[in-house]
CSV table of C-alpha atoms in Angstrom, one decimal:
chain,number,residue,atom,x,y,z
A,1,UNK,CA,-16.9,-19.1,55.8
A,2,UNK,CA,-20.3,-20.0,57.6
A,3,UNK,CA,-22.3,-23.7,56.6
A,4,UNK,CA,-25.2,-22.9,58.3
A,5,UNK,CA,-28.6,-24.2,56.2
A,6,UNK,CA,-30.0,-21.7,53.1
A,7,UNK,CA,-32.9,-20.2,53.3
A,8,UNK,CA,-36.3,-21.0,51.2
A,9,UNK,CA,-36.2,-17.3,50.3
A,10,UNK,CA,-32.7,-17.4,49.6
A,11,UNK,CA,-33.4,-20.1,47.5
A,12,UNK,CA,-36.4,-18.6,45.8
A,13,UNK,CA,-34.2,-15.5,44.9
A,14,UNK,CA,-31.7,-18.1,42.9
A,15,UNK,CA,-33.7,-20.0,41.7
A,16,UNK,CA,-35.8,-16.9,40.2
A,17,UNK,CA,-35.1,-15.2,36.6
A,18,UNK,CA,-37.8,-12.3,36.7
A,19,UNK,CA,-36.0,-8.8,35.8
A,20,UNK,CA,-35.5,-6.6,38.3
A,21,UNK,CA,-38.8,-4.3,38.8
A,22,UNK,CA,-37.4,-1.1,37.0
A,23,UNK,CA,-38.6,0.5,34.4
A,24,UNK,CA,-36.8,0.1,32.3
A,25,UNK,CA,-37.0,-4.1,32.4
A,26,UNK,CA,-40.3,-4.3,33.3
A,27,UNK,CA,-41.0,-2.1,29.7
A,28,UNK,CA,-42.9,0.5,31.7
A,29,UNK,CA,-41.3,3.4,30.0
A,30,UNK,CA,-43.0,6.9,28.1
A,31,UNK,CA,-43.4,5.5,24.3
A,32,UNK,CA,-44.9,7.2,21.6
A,33,UNK,CA,-46.0,4.7,18.8
A,34,UNK,CA,-47.3,7.3,15.3
A,35,UNK,CA,-50.8,6.3,13.9
A,36,UNK,CA,-50.0,6.8,10.0
A,37,UNK,CA,-53.3,8.3,8.6
A,38,UNK,CA,-53.5,9.5,5.4
A,39,UNK,CA,-53.6,13.2,6.6
A,40,UNK,CA,-50.2,12.4,8.1
A,41,UNK,CA,-48.6,10.0,4.9
A,42,UNK,CA,-49.7,12.1,2.1
A,43,UNK,CA,-47.9,16.0,2.6
A,44,UNK,CA,-44.8,13.2,3.6
A,45,UNK,CA,-45.6,11.8,-0.2
A,46,UNK,CA,-46.2,15.4,-1.2
A,47,UNK,CA,-42.7,17.1,0.1
A,48,UNK,CA,-40.4,14.2,-0.8
A,49,UNK,CA,-41.8,15.1,-4.5
A,50,UNK,CA,-41.3,18.8,-4.4
A,51,UNK,CA,-38.1,18.8,-3.4
A,52,UNK,CA,-36.3,15.5,-5.2
A,53,UNK,CA,-37.1,16.3,-8.5
A,54,UNK,CA,-36.1,20.7,-8.3
A,55,UNK,CA,-32.8,18.7,-6.6
A,56,UNK,CA,-32.7,16.0,-9.1
A,57,UNK,CA,-32.7,18.7,-11.8
A,58,UNK,CA,-29.8,20.8,-10.9
A,59,UNK,CA,-27.5,18.1,-10.5
A,60,UNK,CA,-28.5,16.4,-14.1
A,61,UNK,CA,-27.7,19.3,-14.8
A,62,UNK,CA,-24.8,20.4,-13.3
A,63,UNK,CA,-23.8,16.8,-14.7
A,64,UNK,CA,-24.3,17.7,-18.1
A,65,UNK,CA,-22.2,20.1,-17.9
A,66,UNK,CA,-19.2,18.3,-17.5
A,67,UNK,CA,-17.6,18.2,-20.5
A,68,UNK,CA,-16.2,14.1,-20.8
A,69,UNK,CA,-13.7,13.2,-24.0
A,70,UNK,CA,-13.7,9.3,-23.8
A,71,UNK,CA,-11.0,6.9,-26.5
A,72,UNK,CA,-10.6,3.2,-26.1
A,73,UNK,CA,-6.7,3.0,-27.6
A,74,UNK,CA,-6.9,-1.6,-26.1
A,75,UNK,CA,-6.0,-2.4,-30.0
A,76,UNK,CA,-8.0,-1.5,-33.3
A,77,UNK,CA,-7.0,2.3,-32.5
A,78,UNK,CA,-4.1,1.8,-31.5
A,79,UNK,CA,-1.8,1.0,-34.3
A,80,UNK,CA,2.2,0.3,-34.5
A,81,UNK,CA,4.1,3.5,-35.6
A,82,UNK,CA,6.9,0.2,-36.6
A,83,UNK,CA,3.7,-0.1,-39.6
A,84,UNK,CA,3.0,-3.1,-40.9
A,85,UNK,CA,-0.6,-2.0,-39.8
A,86,UNK,CA,-0.6,-4.5,-36.7
A,87,UNK,CA,-1.9,-3.1,-33.8
A,88,UNK,CA,0.3,-2.7,-30.3
A,89,UNK,CA,-2.3,-5.4,-28.7
A,90,UNK,CA,-1.3,-7.7,-31.1
A,91,UNK,CA,2.9,-7.5,-31.2
A,92,UNK,CA,2.5,-7.3,-26.6
A,93,UNK,CA,0.8,-10.8,-28.0
A,94,UNK,CA,3.6,-11.8,-30.0
A,95,UNK,CA,5.7,-11.4,-27.7
A,96,UNK,CA,4.5,-14.1,-25.6
A,97,UNK,CA,4.5,-10.4,-23.2
A,98,UNK,CA,8.1,-10.4,-22.2
A,99,UNK,CA,8.3,-6.8,-22.3
A,100,UNK,CA,8.5,-5.2,-26.3
A,101,UNK,CA,8.3,-1.7,-26.9
A,102,UNK,CA,5.5,-0.3,-29.2
A,103,UNK,CA,4.3,2.6,-29.7
A,104,UNK,CA,1.0,4.4,-31.3
A,105,UNK,CA,-0.3,7.7,-32.1
A,106,UNK,CA,-4.2,8.5,-32.2
A,107,UNK,CA,-5.7,11.4,-32.8
A,108,UNK,CA,-8.6,13.5,-31.0
A,109,UNK,CA,-10.4,16.4,-32.2
A,110,UNK,CA,-12.5,18.0,-29.1
A,111,UNK,CA,-15.6,19.9,-30.5
A,112,UNK,CA,-15.7,22.4,-26.7
A,113,UNK,CA,-13.3,24.4,-25.3
A,114,UNK,CA,-12.4,22.0,-22.1
A,115,UNK,CA,-12.3,25.3,-19.6
A,116,UNK,CA,-10.8,25.2,-16.1
A,117,UNK,CA,-9.5,22.6,-14.1
A,118,UNK,CA,-9.1,19.5,-16.7
A,119,UNK,CA,-8.0,16.4,-16.2
A,120,UNK,CA,-6.7,12.8,-17.4
A,121,UNK,CA,-8.0,9.4,-16.9
A,122,UNK,CA,-6.1,6.1,-17.8
A,123,UNK,CA,-9.5,3.4,-17.6
A,124,UNK,CA,-9.4,-0.9,-17.4
A,125,UNK,CA,-13.0,-2.5,-17.8
A,126,UNK,CA,-13.7,-5.9,-16.5
A,127,UNK,CA,-10.2,-5.5,-14.7
A,128,UNK,CA,-10.8,-7.3,-11.6
A,129,UNK,CA,-8.9,-5.1,-8.7
A,130,UNK,CA,-11.1,-6.3,-5.8
A,131,UNK,CA,-10.3,-10.0,-6.4
A,132,UNK,CA,-9.8,-11.0,-2.1
A,133,UNK,CA,-6.6,-12.6,-2.2
A,134,UNK,CA,-5.8,-9.7,-4.7
A,135,UNK,CA,-6.4,-7.2,-2.8
A,136,UNK,CA,-4.7,-8.5,0.1
A,137,UNK,CA,-1.4,-9.2,-1.7
A,138,UNK,CA,0.3,-6.3,-0.2
A,139,UNK,CA,2.6,-4.9,2.9
A,140,UNK,CA,1.6,-2.2,4.4
A,141,UNK,CA,4.5,-2.0,7.2
A,142,UNK,CA,6.8,-1.9,3.7
A,143,UNK,CA,5.1,0.4,2.2
A,144,UNK,CA,5.7,2.2,5.7
A,145,UNK,CA,9.9,2.1,5.2
A,146,UNK,CA,10.4,-1.4,6.6
A,147,UNK,CA,12.9,-2.6,6.3
A,148,UNK,CA,11.8,-6.2,7.7
A,149,UNK,CA,11.3,-9.1,6.6
A,150,UNK,CA,7.4,-8.7,3.8
A,151,UNK,CA,4.5,-10.7,5.6
A,152,UNK,CA,3.3,-14.3,3.5
A,153,UNK,CA,0.5,-11.8,1.9
A,154,UNK,CA,2.4,-11.1,-0.6
A,155,UNK,CA,2.6,-14.6,-2.3
A,156,UNK,CA,3.7,-15.6,-5.2
A,157,UNK,CA,5.0,-11.6,-5.2
A,158,UNK,CA,7.1,-11.4,-2.3
A,159,UNK,CA,10.5,-12.8,-2.7
A,160,UNK,CA,12.9,-13.1,-5.6
A,161,UNK,CA,13.9,-16.3,-6.9
A,162,UNK,CA,17.4,-15.0,-4.9
A,163,UNK,CA,15.6,-15.1,-1.4
A,164,UNK,CA,15.7,-11.4,-1.3
A,165,UNK,CA,12.5,-9.6,-0.7
A,166,UNK,CA,10.9,-7.7,-3.6
A,167,UNK,CA,10.5,-3.9,-3.2
A,168,UNK,CA,7.3,-3.6,-3.0
A,169,UNK,CA,6.3,-6.8,-3.0
A,170,UNK,CA,2.5,-8.6,-4.0
A,171,UNK,CA,0.3,-8.3,-6.8
A,172,UNK,CA,-1.0,-5.1,-6.9
A,173,UNK,CA,2.2,-3.5,-7.4
A,174,UNK,CA,3.6,-6.6,-9.8
A,175,UNK,CA,0.5,-4.8,-11.9
A,176,UNK,CA,1.4,-1.9,-11.6
A,177,UNK,CA,-0.7,0.4,-14.7
A,178,UNK,CA,3.0,1.1,-16.6
A,179,UNK,CA,1.8,3.1,-20.3
A,180,UNK,CA,2.9,6.2,-21.3
A,181,UNK,CA,0.5,8.3,-22.5
A,182,UNK,CA,1.2,12.3,-24.3
A,183,UNK,CA,-1.0,15.1,-25.6
A,184,UNK,CA,-0.1,17.6,-28.1
A,185,UNK,CA,-1.7,20.4,-29.5
A,186,UNK,CA,-1.7,20.6,-33.2
A,187,UNK,CA,0.6,18.3,-33.8
A,188,UNK,CA,3.2,19.9,-32.4
A,189,UNK,CA,2.6,22.1,-28.9
A,190,UNK,CA,3.1,19.2,-26.3
A,191,UNK,CA,0.5,19.3,-23.3
A,192,UNK,CA,2.1,20.5,-20.2
A,193,UNK,CA,1.2,16.7,-17.5
A,194,UNK,CA,1.6,17.7,-13.9
A,195,UNK,CA,2.4,15.0,-12.3
A,196,UNK,CA,2.0,15.8,-8.9
A,197,UNK,CA,-1.0,16.4,-6.2
A,198,UNK,CA,-3.1,13.3,-8.2
A,199,UNK,CA,-2.9,10.9,-4.6
A,200,UNK,CA,-4.8,11.5,-2.0
A,201,UNK,CA,-2.7,13.9,0.5
A,202,UNK,CA,-3.9,11.5,3.8
A,203,UNK,CA,-2.3,8.5,1.0
A,204,UNK,CA,1.4,10.4,0.9
A,205,UNK,CA,1.5,11.6,3.8
A,206,UNK,CA,0.7,8.6,6.5
A,207,UNK,CA,0.1,5.4,4.3
A,208,UNK,CA,3.5,5.7,1.7
A,209,UNK,CA,7.3,6.7,3.4
A,210,UNK,CA,10.1,5.8,1.4
A,211,UNK,CA,12.7,3.3,3.7
A,212,UNK,CA,16.2,5.1,4.8
A,213,UNK,CA,18.6,5.7,2.8
A,214,UNK,CA,16.0,4.8,-0.3
A,215,UNK,CA,17.9,5.4,-3.3
A,216,UNK,CA,20.5,2.7,-1.9
A,217,UNK,CA,18.2,0.2,-0.6
A,218,UNK,CA,15.9,0.4,-3.8
A,219,UNK,CA,19.1,-0.4,-5.9
A,220,UNK,CA,20.0,-3.1,-3.7
A,221,UNK,CA,16.6,-4.7,-3.6
A,222,UNK,CA,15.2,-6.6,-6.1
A,223,UNK,CA,12.3,-4.9,-7.2
A,224,UNK,CA,8.4,-7.0,-8.6
A,225,UNK,CA,8.9,-8.8,-11.9
A,226,UNK,CA,6.9,-7.6,-14.5
A,227,UNK,CA,8.7,-4.2,-13.0
A,228,UNK,CA,11.6,-3.3,-15.4
A,229,UNK,CA,13.6,-0.2,-13.3
A,230,UNK,CA,13.8,0.0,-9.3
A,231,UNK,CA,10.9,2.3,-7.3
A,232,UNK,CA,13.6,4.9,-7.0
A,233,UNK,CA,13.6,5.2,-10.5
A,234,UNK,CA,9.5,6.2,-10.7
A,235,UNK,CA,9.1,10.2,-10.8
A,236,UNK,CA,11.9,11.4,-13.2
A,237,UNK,CA,14.5,13.7,-11.1
A,238,UNK,CA,11.8,14.9,-8.4
A,239,UNK,CA,12.6,13.6,-5.0
A,240,UNK,CA,10.1,14.3,-3.4
A,241,UNK,CA,7.7,11.7,-5.8
A,242,UNK,CA,10.2,8.9,-6.0
A,243,UNK,CA,10.0,5.5,-4.6
A,244,UNK,CA,7.0,4.4,-2.7
A,245,UNK,CA,6.1,8.0,-2.2
A,246,UNK,CA,5.5,8.1,-5.8
A,247,UNK,CA,1.5,9.2,-7.1
A,248,UNK,CA,1.1,7.2,-9.3
A,249,UNK,CA,2.1,4.7,-7.8
A,250,UNK,CA,0.0,5.3,-4.6
A,251,UNK,CA,-2.7,6.1,-7.0
A,252,UNK,CA,-2.5,2.4,-8.0
A,253,UNK,CA,-2.6,0.7,-4.6
A,254,UNK,CA,-5.6,2.1,-4.2
A,255,UNK,CA,-7.7,-0.8,-5.6
A,256,UNK,CA,-11.0,-0.3,-7.4
A,257,UNK,CA,-14.3,-2.0,-5.7
A,258,UNK,CA,-15.7,-2.6,-9.3
A,259,UNK,CA,-14.5,-4.1,-12.7
A,260,UNK,CA,-14.5,-1.0,-14.6
A,261,UNK,CA,-12.8,2.1,-13.3
A,262,UNK,CA,-10.3,4.8,-13.5
A,263,UNK,CA,-7.8,6.4,-12.2
A,264,UNK,CA,-6.1,10.0,-12.4
A,265,UNK,CA,-3.6,9.5,-14.7
A,266,UNK,CA,-2.5,13.9,-15.4
A,267,UNK,CA,-4.0,17.1,-14.2
A,268,UNK,CA,-3.3,20.3,-16.9
A,269,UNK,CA,-0.4,22.5,-15.8
A,270,UNK,CA,-2.1,26.2,-16.5
A,271,UNK,CA,0.7,27.2,-15.1
A,272,UNK,CA,3.2,27.7,-17.7
A,273,UNK,CA,1.7,27.9,-21.0
A,274,UNK,CA,-0.3,30.9,-21.8
A,275,UNK,CA,-2.5,28.7,-24.9
A,276,UNK,CA,-3.4,26.0,-21.7
A,277,UNK,CA,-4.3,29.3,-19.0
A,278,UNK,CA,-7.3,28.1,-19.1
A,279,UNK,CA,-7.5,24.8,-20.1
A,280,UNK,CA,-7.6,22.7,-23.0
A,281,UNK,CA,-8.7,24.8,-26.2
A,282,UNK,CA,-11.2,23.4,-29.1
A,283,UNK,CA,-9.0,22.3,-32.1
A,284,UNK,CA,-6.9,18.7,-33.1
A,285,UNK,CA,-4.7,16.8,-30.5
A,286,UNK,CA,-2.7,13.8,-31.3
A,287,UNK,CA,-2.4,11.3,-28.3
A,288,UNK,CA,1.2,9.1,-28.6
A,289,UNK,CA,1.0,5.9,-26.1
A,290,UNK,CA,3.7,3.7,-25.5
A,291,UNK,CA,1.9,0.9,-25.1
A,292,UNK,CA,3.2,-1.7,-22.7
A,293,UNK,CA,0.3,-2.7,-20.6
A,294,UNK,CA,-1.5,-5.9,-21.8
A,295,UNK,CA,-4.9,-5.8,-22.0
A,296,UNK,CA,-6.6,-8.6,-24.7
A,297,UNK,CA,-5.1,-11.6,-22.3
A,298,UNK,CA,-8.0,-11.2,-20.4
A,299,UNK,CA,-10.7,-9.3,-22.5
A,300,UNK,CA,-9.8,-6.2,-20.9
A,301,UNK,CA,-9.9,-2.9,-22.3
A,302,UNK,CA,-7.9,0.4,-21.9
A,303,UNK,CA,-9.3,4.5,-22.0
A,304,UNK,CA,-7.7,7.7,-22.1
A,305,UNK,CA,-10.7,9.8,-21.0
A,306,UNK,CA,-10.3,13.8,-20.3
A,307,UNK,CA,-12.6,15.9,-18.5
A,308,UNK,CA,-13.7,19.1,-16.4
A,309,UNK,CA,-15.4,18.8,-12.9
A,310,UNK,CA,-17.8,21.1,-11.3
A,311,UNK,CA,-18.5,21.3,-8.2
A,312,UNK,CA,-19.8,17.9,-7.2
A,313,UNK,CA,-17.4,16.5,-9.0
A,314,UNK,CA,-17.1,14.3,-12.1
A,315,UNK,CA,-19.5,13.3,-14.5
A,316,UNK,CA,-22.5,11.4,-13.1
A,317,UNK,CA,-25.5,11.5,-14.0
A,318,UNK,CA,-26.7,8.8,-12.1
A,319,UNK,CA,-27.4,10.9,-8.8
A,320,UNK,CA,-29.6,13.3,-10.2
A,321,UNK,CA,-32.1,10.7,-12.3
A,322,UNK,CA,-32.0,8.7,-9.1
A,323,UNK,CA,-33.3,12.1,-7.8
A,324,UNK,CA,-36.2,12.1,-10.1
A,325,UNK,CA,-38.0,8.9,-10.2
A,326,UNK,CA,-38.0,9.4,-6.1
A,327,UNK,CA,-39.5,11.9,-6.4
A,328,UNK,CA,-41.7,11.3,-9.3
A,329,UNK,CA,-42.9,8.3,-7.9
A,330,UNK,CA,-43.2,10.0,-4.1
A,331,UNK,CA,-45.7,12.9,-7.1
A,332,UNK,CA,-47.2,9.6,-8.4
A,333,UNK,CA,-48.2,7.3,-4.9
A,334,UNK,CA,-49.3,11.0,-3.0
A,335,UNK,CA,-51.6,11.9,-5.9
A,336,UNK,CA,-53.3,7.7,-6.6
A,337,UNK,CA,-53.5,7.2,-2.1
A,338,UNK,CA,-54.9,11.1,-2.2
A,339,UNK,CA,-57.9,10.4,-5.0
A,340,UNK,CA,-58.4,6.6,-2.6
A,341,UNK,CA,-59.0,8.9,0.2
A,342,UNK,CA,-61.2,11.2,-0.9
A,343,UNK,CA,-63.1,9.3,-2.6
A,344,UNK,CA,-63.3,6.5,-0.1
A,345,UNK,CA,-64.2,9.4,3.0
A,346,UNK,CA,-67.1,10.3,0.0
A,347,UNK,CA,-68.4,6.6,0.0
A,348,UNK,CA,-68.1,5.5,3.9
A,349,UNK,CA,-70.2,9.5,4.8
A,350,UNK,CA,-73.1,8.6,6.9
A,351,UNK,CA,-76.5,9.7,5.9
A,352,UNK,CA,-77.9,12.8,6.9
């Protein structure tokens, strides 16, 4: 190791914070800065206006062609079939939400036929699935089929009183929507529903897998407190739609970002009945609700929604009107700035 004292040049180099003499560090790279003038800005406003307005009109017209029927069945529309003119919401409340059963029937009239693909949704209002602790209250390893101990994020729905892990654990699973909705046409003909192909294929293929020997596993492990069935009972006799791979369960586990949301419940089966092969015909229907899911305690609302779709998805006029408004604002800006530009140009023209 050298003990020679540092020279003056070495000390100067160590103390200096001067950047290296390169084009990048010395800011000598070629650059271009646009100079915004009336001749460059006005055509931009004009082009945006001419493009956005027709695009918005197309989107609004497309959205209006989507047919949708919404029915709120939270309370007064859902009167118990057992008599007494009592709502199902009141029956659940009087039983202190301890598992009382209630059924109601609600007439529905479609003034137009819903042709093409028809989708059935349940909607919830004032339901905050986006709460931080609620969103975290799950164990993704468990949902992938792991039989290891679940994590603490599932609290307070992590373990049953006997110390066993809930299957599935967490607040999201415990609060799964469990109303049963069926529809009949002209009072007698059941509308055929499809309960598969309603979840994201990536969710079912990647995020949700059943544990080994699933039927015995779910029977020997406790279900969440609000469930009166096991995960293996979900999906009926369809072996590919049971346990963690049940599509109703998968749809519910994908939490909503807003407090008002809808989730896909069923699709119309157009293959097994000639009456529905083109969609839902115009006429009278009856919705039968097995009312199990309480929402009035937190001022929530429940909806049953029938909808068709278009090439841009469901009914959503907001995007089209947003395009139209932006286009109109740009056209107004173009006209105002064009007039100001011409006026200023004439006033400031040098005398001849």
